[in-house]
mmCIF file of C-alpha atoms in Angstrom:
data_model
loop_
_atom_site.group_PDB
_atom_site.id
_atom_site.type_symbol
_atom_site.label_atom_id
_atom_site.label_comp_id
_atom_site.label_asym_id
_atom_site.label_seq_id
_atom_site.Cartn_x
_atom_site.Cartn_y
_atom_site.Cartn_z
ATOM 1 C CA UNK A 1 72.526 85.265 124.720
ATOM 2 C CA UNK A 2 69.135 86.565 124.517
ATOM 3 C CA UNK A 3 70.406 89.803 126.373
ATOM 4 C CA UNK A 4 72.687 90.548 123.863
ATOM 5 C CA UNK A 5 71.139 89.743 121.254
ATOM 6 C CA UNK A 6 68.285 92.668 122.456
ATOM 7 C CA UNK A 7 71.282 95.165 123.198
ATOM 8 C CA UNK A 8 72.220 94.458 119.713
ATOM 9 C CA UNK A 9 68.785 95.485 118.279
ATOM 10 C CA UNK A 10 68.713 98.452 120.673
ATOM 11 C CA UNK A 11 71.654 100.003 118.948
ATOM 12 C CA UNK A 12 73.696 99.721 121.621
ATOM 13 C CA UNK A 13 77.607 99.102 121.711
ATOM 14 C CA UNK A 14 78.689 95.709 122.498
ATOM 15 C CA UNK A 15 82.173 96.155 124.822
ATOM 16 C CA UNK A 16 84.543 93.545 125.977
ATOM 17 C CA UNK A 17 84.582 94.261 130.051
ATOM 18 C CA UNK A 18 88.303 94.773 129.906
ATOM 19 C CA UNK A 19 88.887 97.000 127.060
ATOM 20 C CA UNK A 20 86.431 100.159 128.101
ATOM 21 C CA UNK A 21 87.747 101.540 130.557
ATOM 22 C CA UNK A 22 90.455 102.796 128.346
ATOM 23 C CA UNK A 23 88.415 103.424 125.354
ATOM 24 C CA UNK A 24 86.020 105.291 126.789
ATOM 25 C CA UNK A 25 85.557 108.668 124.453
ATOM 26 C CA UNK A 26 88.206 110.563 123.959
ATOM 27 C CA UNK A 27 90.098 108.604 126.054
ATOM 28 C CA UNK A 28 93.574 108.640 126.277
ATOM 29 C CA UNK A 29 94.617 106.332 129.414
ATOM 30 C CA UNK A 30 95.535 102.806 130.230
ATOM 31 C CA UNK A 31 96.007 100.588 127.825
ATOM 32 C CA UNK A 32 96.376 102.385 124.688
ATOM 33 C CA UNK A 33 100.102 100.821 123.676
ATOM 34 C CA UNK A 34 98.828 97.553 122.978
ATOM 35 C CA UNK A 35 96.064 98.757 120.445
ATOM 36 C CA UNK A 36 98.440 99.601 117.432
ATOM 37 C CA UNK A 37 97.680 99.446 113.383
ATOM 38 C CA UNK A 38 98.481 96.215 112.409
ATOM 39 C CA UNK A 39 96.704 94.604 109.237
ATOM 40 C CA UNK A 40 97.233 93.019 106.088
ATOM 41 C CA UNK A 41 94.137 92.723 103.731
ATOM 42 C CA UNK A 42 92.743 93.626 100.984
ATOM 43 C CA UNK A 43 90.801 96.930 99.847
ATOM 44 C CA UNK A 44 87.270 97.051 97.634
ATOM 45 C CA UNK A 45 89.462 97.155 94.833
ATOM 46 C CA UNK A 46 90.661 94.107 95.412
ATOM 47 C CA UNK A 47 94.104 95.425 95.918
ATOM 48 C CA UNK A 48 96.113 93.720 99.219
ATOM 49 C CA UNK A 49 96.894 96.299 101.914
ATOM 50 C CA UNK A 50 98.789 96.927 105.069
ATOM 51 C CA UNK A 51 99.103 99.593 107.645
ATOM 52 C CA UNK A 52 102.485 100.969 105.251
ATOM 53 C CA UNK A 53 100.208 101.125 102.552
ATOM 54 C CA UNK A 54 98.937 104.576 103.691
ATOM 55 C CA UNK A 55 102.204 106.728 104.056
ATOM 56 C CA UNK A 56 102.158 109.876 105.489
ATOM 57 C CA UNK A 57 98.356 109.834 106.517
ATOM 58 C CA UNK A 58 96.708 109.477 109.433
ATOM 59 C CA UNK A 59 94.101 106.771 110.022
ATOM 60 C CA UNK A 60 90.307 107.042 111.350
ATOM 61 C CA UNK A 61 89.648 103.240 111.625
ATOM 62 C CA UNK A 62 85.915 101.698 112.234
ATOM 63 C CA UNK A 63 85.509 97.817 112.663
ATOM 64 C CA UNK A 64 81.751 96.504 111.440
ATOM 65 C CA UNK A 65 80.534 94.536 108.471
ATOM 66 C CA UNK A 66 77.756 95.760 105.861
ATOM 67 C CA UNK A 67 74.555 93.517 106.956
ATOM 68 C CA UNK A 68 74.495 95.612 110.605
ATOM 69 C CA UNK A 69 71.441 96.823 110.830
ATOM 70 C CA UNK A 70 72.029 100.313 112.272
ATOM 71 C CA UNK A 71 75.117 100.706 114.365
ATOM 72 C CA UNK A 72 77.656 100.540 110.753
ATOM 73 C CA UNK A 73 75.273 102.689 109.005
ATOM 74 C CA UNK A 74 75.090 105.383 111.540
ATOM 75 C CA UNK A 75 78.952 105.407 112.244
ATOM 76 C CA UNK A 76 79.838 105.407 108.924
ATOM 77 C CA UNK A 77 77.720 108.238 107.851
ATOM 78 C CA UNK A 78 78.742 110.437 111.240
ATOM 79 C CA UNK A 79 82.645 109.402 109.709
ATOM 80 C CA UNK A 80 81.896 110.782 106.665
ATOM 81 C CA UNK A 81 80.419 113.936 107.938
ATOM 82 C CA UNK A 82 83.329 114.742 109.579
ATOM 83 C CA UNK A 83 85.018 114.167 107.134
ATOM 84 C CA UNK A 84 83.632 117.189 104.948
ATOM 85 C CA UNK A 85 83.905 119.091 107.827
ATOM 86 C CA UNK A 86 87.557 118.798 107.851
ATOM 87 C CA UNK A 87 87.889 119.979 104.435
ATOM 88 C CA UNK A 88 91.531 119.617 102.468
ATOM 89 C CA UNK A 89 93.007 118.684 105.589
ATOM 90 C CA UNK A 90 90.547 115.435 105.065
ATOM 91 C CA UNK A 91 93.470 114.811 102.532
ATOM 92 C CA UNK A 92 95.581 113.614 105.386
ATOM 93 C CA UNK A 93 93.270 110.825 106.477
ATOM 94 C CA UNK A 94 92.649 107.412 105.554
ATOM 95 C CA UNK A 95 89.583 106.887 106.583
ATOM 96 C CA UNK A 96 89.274 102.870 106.756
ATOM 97 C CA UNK A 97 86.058 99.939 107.543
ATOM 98 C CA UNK A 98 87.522 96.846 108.441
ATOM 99 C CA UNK A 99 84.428 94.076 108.371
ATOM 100 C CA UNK A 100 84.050 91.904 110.628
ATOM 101 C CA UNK A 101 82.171 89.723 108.477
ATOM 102 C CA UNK A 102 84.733 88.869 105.356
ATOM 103 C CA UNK A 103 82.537 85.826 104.431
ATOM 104 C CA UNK A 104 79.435 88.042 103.424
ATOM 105 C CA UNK A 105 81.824 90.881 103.256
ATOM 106 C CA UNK A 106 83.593 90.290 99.363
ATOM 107 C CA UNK A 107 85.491 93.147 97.854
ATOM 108 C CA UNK A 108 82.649 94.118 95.410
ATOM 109 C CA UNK A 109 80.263 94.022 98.749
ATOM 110 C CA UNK A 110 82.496 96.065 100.548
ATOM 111 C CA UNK A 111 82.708 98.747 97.456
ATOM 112 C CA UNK A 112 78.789 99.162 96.508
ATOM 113 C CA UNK A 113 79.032 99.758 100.244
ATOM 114 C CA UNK A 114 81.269 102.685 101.122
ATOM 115 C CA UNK A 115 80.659 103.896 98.171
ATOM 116 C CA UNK A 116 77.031 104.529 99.635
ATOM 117 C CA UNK A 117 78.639 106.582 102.312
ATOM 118 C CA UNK A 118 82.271 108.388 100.829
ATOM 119 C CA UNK A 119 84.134 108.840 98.416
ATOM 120 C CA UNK A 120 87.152 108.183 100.154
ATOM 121 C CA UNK A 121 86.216 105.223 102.473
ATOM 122 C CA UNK A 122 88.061 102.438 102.392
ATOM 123 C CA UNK A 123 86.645 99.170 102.559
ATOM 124 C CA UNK A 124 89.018 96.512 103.886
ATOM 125 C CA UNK A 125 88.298 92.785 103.950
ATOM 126 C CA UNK A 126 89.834 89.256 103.590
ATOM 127 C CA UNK A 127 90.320 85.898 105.252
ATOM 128 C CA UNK A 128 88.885 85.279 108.324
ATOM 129 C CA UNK A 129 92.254 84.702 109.575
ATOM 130 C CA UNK A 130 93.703 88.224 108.720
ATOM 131 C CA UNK A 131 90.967 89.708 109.904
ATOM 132 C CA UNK A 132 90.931 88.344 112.374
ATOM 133 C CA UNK A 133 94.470 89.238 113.659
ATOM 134 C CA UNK A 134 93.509 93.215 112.303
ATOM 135 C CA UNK A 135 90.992 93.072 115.088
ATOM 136 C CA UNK A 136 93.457 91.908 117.844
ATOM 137 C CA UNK A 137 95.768 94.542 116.766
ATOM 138 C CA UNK A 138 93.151 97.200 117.555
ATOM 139 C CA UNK A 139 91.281 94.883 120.379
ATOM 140 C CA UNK A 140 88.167 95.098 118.739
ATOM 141 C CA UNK A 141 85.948 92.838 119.540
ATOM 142 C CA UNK A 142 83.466 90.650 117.787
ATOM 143 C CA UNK A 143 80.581 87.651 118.062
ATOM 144 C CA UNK A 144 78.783 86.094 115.895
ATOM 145 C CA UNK A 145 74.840 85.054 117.124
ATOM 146 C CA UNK A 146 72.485 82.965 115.493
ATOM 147 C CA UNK A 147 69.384 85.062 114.428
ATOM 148 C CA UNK A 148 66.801 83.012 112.189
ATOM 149 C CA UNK A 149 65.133 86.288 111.210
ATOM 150 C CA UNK A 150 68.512 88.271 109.862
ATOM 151 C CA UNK A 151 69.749 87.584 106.407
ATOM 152 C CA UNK A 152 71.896 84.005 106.122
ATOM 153 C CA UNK A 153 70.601 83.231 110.136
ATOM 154 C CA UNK A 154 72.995 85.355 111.641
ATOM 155 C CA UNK A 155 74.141 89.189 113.140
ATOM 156 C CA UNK A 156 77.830 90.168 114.427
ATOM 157 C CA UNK A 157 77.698 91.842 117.649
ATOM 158 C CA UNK A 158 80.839 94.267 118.002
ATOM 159 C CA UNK A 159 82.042 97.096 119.690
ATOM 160 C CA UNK A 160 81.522 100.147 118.199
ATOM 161 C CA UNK A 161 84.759 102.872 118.088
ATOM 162 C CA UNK A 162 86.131 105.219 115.491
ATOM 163 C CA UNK A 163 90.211 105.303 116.069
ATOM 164 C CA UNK A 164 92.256 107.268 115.503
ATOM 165 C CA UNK A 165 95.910 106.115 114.737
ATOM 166 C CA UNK A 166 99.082 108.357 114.167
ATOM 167 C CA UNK A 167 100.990 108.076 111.067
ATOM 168 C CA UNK A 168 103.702 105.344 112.262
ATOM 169 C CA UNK A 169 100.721 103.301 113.771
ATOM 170 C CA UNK A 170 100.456 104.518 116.874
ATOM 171 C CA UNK A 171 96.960 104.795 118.985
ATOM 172 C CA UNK A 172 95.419 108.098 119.668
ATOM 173 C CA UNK A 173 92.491 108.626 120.779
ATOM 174 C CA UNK A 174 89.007 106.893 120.122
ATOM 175 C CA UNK A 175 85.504 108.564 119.225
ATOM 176 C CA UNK A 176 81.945 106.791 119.078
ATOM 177 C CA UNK A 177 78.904 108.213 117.217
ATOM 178 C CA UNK A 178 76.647 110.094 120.076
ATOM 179 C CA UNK A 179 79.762 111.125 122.159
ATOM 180 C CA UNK A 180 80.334 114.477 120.301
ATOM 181 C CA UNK A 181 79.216 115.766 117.314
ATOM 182 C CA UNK A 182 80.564 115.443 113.685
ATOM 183 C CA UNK A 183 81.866 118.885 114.290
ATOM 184 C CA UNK A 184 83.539 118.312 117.064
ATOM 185 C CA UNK A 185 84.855 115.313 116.033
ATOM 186 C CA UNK A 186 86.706 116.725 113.060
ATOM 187 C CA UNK A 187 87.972 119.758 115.374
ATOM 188 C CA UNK A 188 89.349 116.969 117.313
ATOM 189 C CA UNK A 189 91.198 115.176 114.606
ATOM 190 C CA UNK A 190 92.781 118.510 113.392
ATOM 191 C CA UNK A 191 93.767 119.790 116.596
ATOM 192 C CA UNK A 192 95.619 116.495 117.153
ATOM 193 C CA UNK A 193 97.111 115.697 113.441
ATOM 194 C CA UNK A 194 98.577 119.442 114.188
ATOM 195 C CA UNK A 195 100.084 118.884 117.355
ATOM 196 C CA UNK A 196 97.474 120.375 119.501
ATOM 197 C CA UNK A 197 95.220 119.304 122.178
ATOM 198 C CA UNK A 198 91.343 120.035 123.340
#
């Protein structure tokens, strides 16, 4: 426990053995059919959501919760720089955070805080439970750990991936902040959301 909890404050990624092999960046291999967009919750305007409530658009999807204390942050402002790089064609994207922490995590919370980063994030929350089952849908993974010093005596370790999900739900490919640059990143995303590949 005390290992993790110092990879935590490193700023490093916390991966579940079994999953990172195939999410390894850019990664395309085995396992990607049973990560799928799957979710029912609701968004920082307090309006419920699914996957179907995003027609049409394509989905950049980040799992963390708004007390991390630099992963989130970092991710969430490397999302939103690509983003702008992508221009209109940003349009096409829903660009989602899913917290991991819906206790702290309250629709208001969640909309002072992507509003700090986007003006199109998303901020999804809501009962552990359906959160719960969002995060098995993308096998994210997640851990709470006691930590006197952090606010309410606790941090969420959790892995740290940007996906990217097709229009009809379907996985393709994931990023992580450090891998590539924003630029790259949104030349990515375009290339694939037009039918091409890097």
């Amino acid at each position: 426990m005390v290992v993790l909890a110092a990879l935590l404050f490193g700023g490093a990624y916390i991966f579940q053995a079994s999953d990172h092999k195939q999410m390894s960046s850019g990664a395309e291999g085995t396992g990607e059919a049973a990560i799928h967009s799957d979710f029912s919750l609701t968004d920082h305007q307090g309006n419920r959501v699914t996957e179907a409530s995003f027609p049409g658009r394509w989905q950049l999807v980040f799992f963390g919760f708004t007390h991390c204390p630099d992963v989130c942050p970092t991710t969430l402002a490397y999302m939103a720089d690509a983003l702008d790089r992508m221009g209109p064609e940003a349009d096409r994207v829903a660009p989602l955070f899913i917290t991991i922490d819906p206790v702290r995590d309250t629709p208001d919370v969640m909309a002072e805080y992507v509003g700090a980063f986007h003006p199109a994030l998303i901020g999804l929350t809501g009962s552990e439970k359906d959160v719960a089952a969002a995060a098995e849908a993308f096998r994210v993974y997640s851990e709470k750990l006691d930590d006197d010093t952090a606010p309410d005596g606790y941090l969420m370790a959790h892995s740290g991936h940007i996906y990217l999900m097709a229009p009809d739900g379907r996985y393709q490919t994931v990023f992580r902040e450090g891998d590539q640059s924003a630029e790259d990143m949104a030349i990515r995303v375009l290339a694939i959301m037009n039918g091409n590949t890097i």
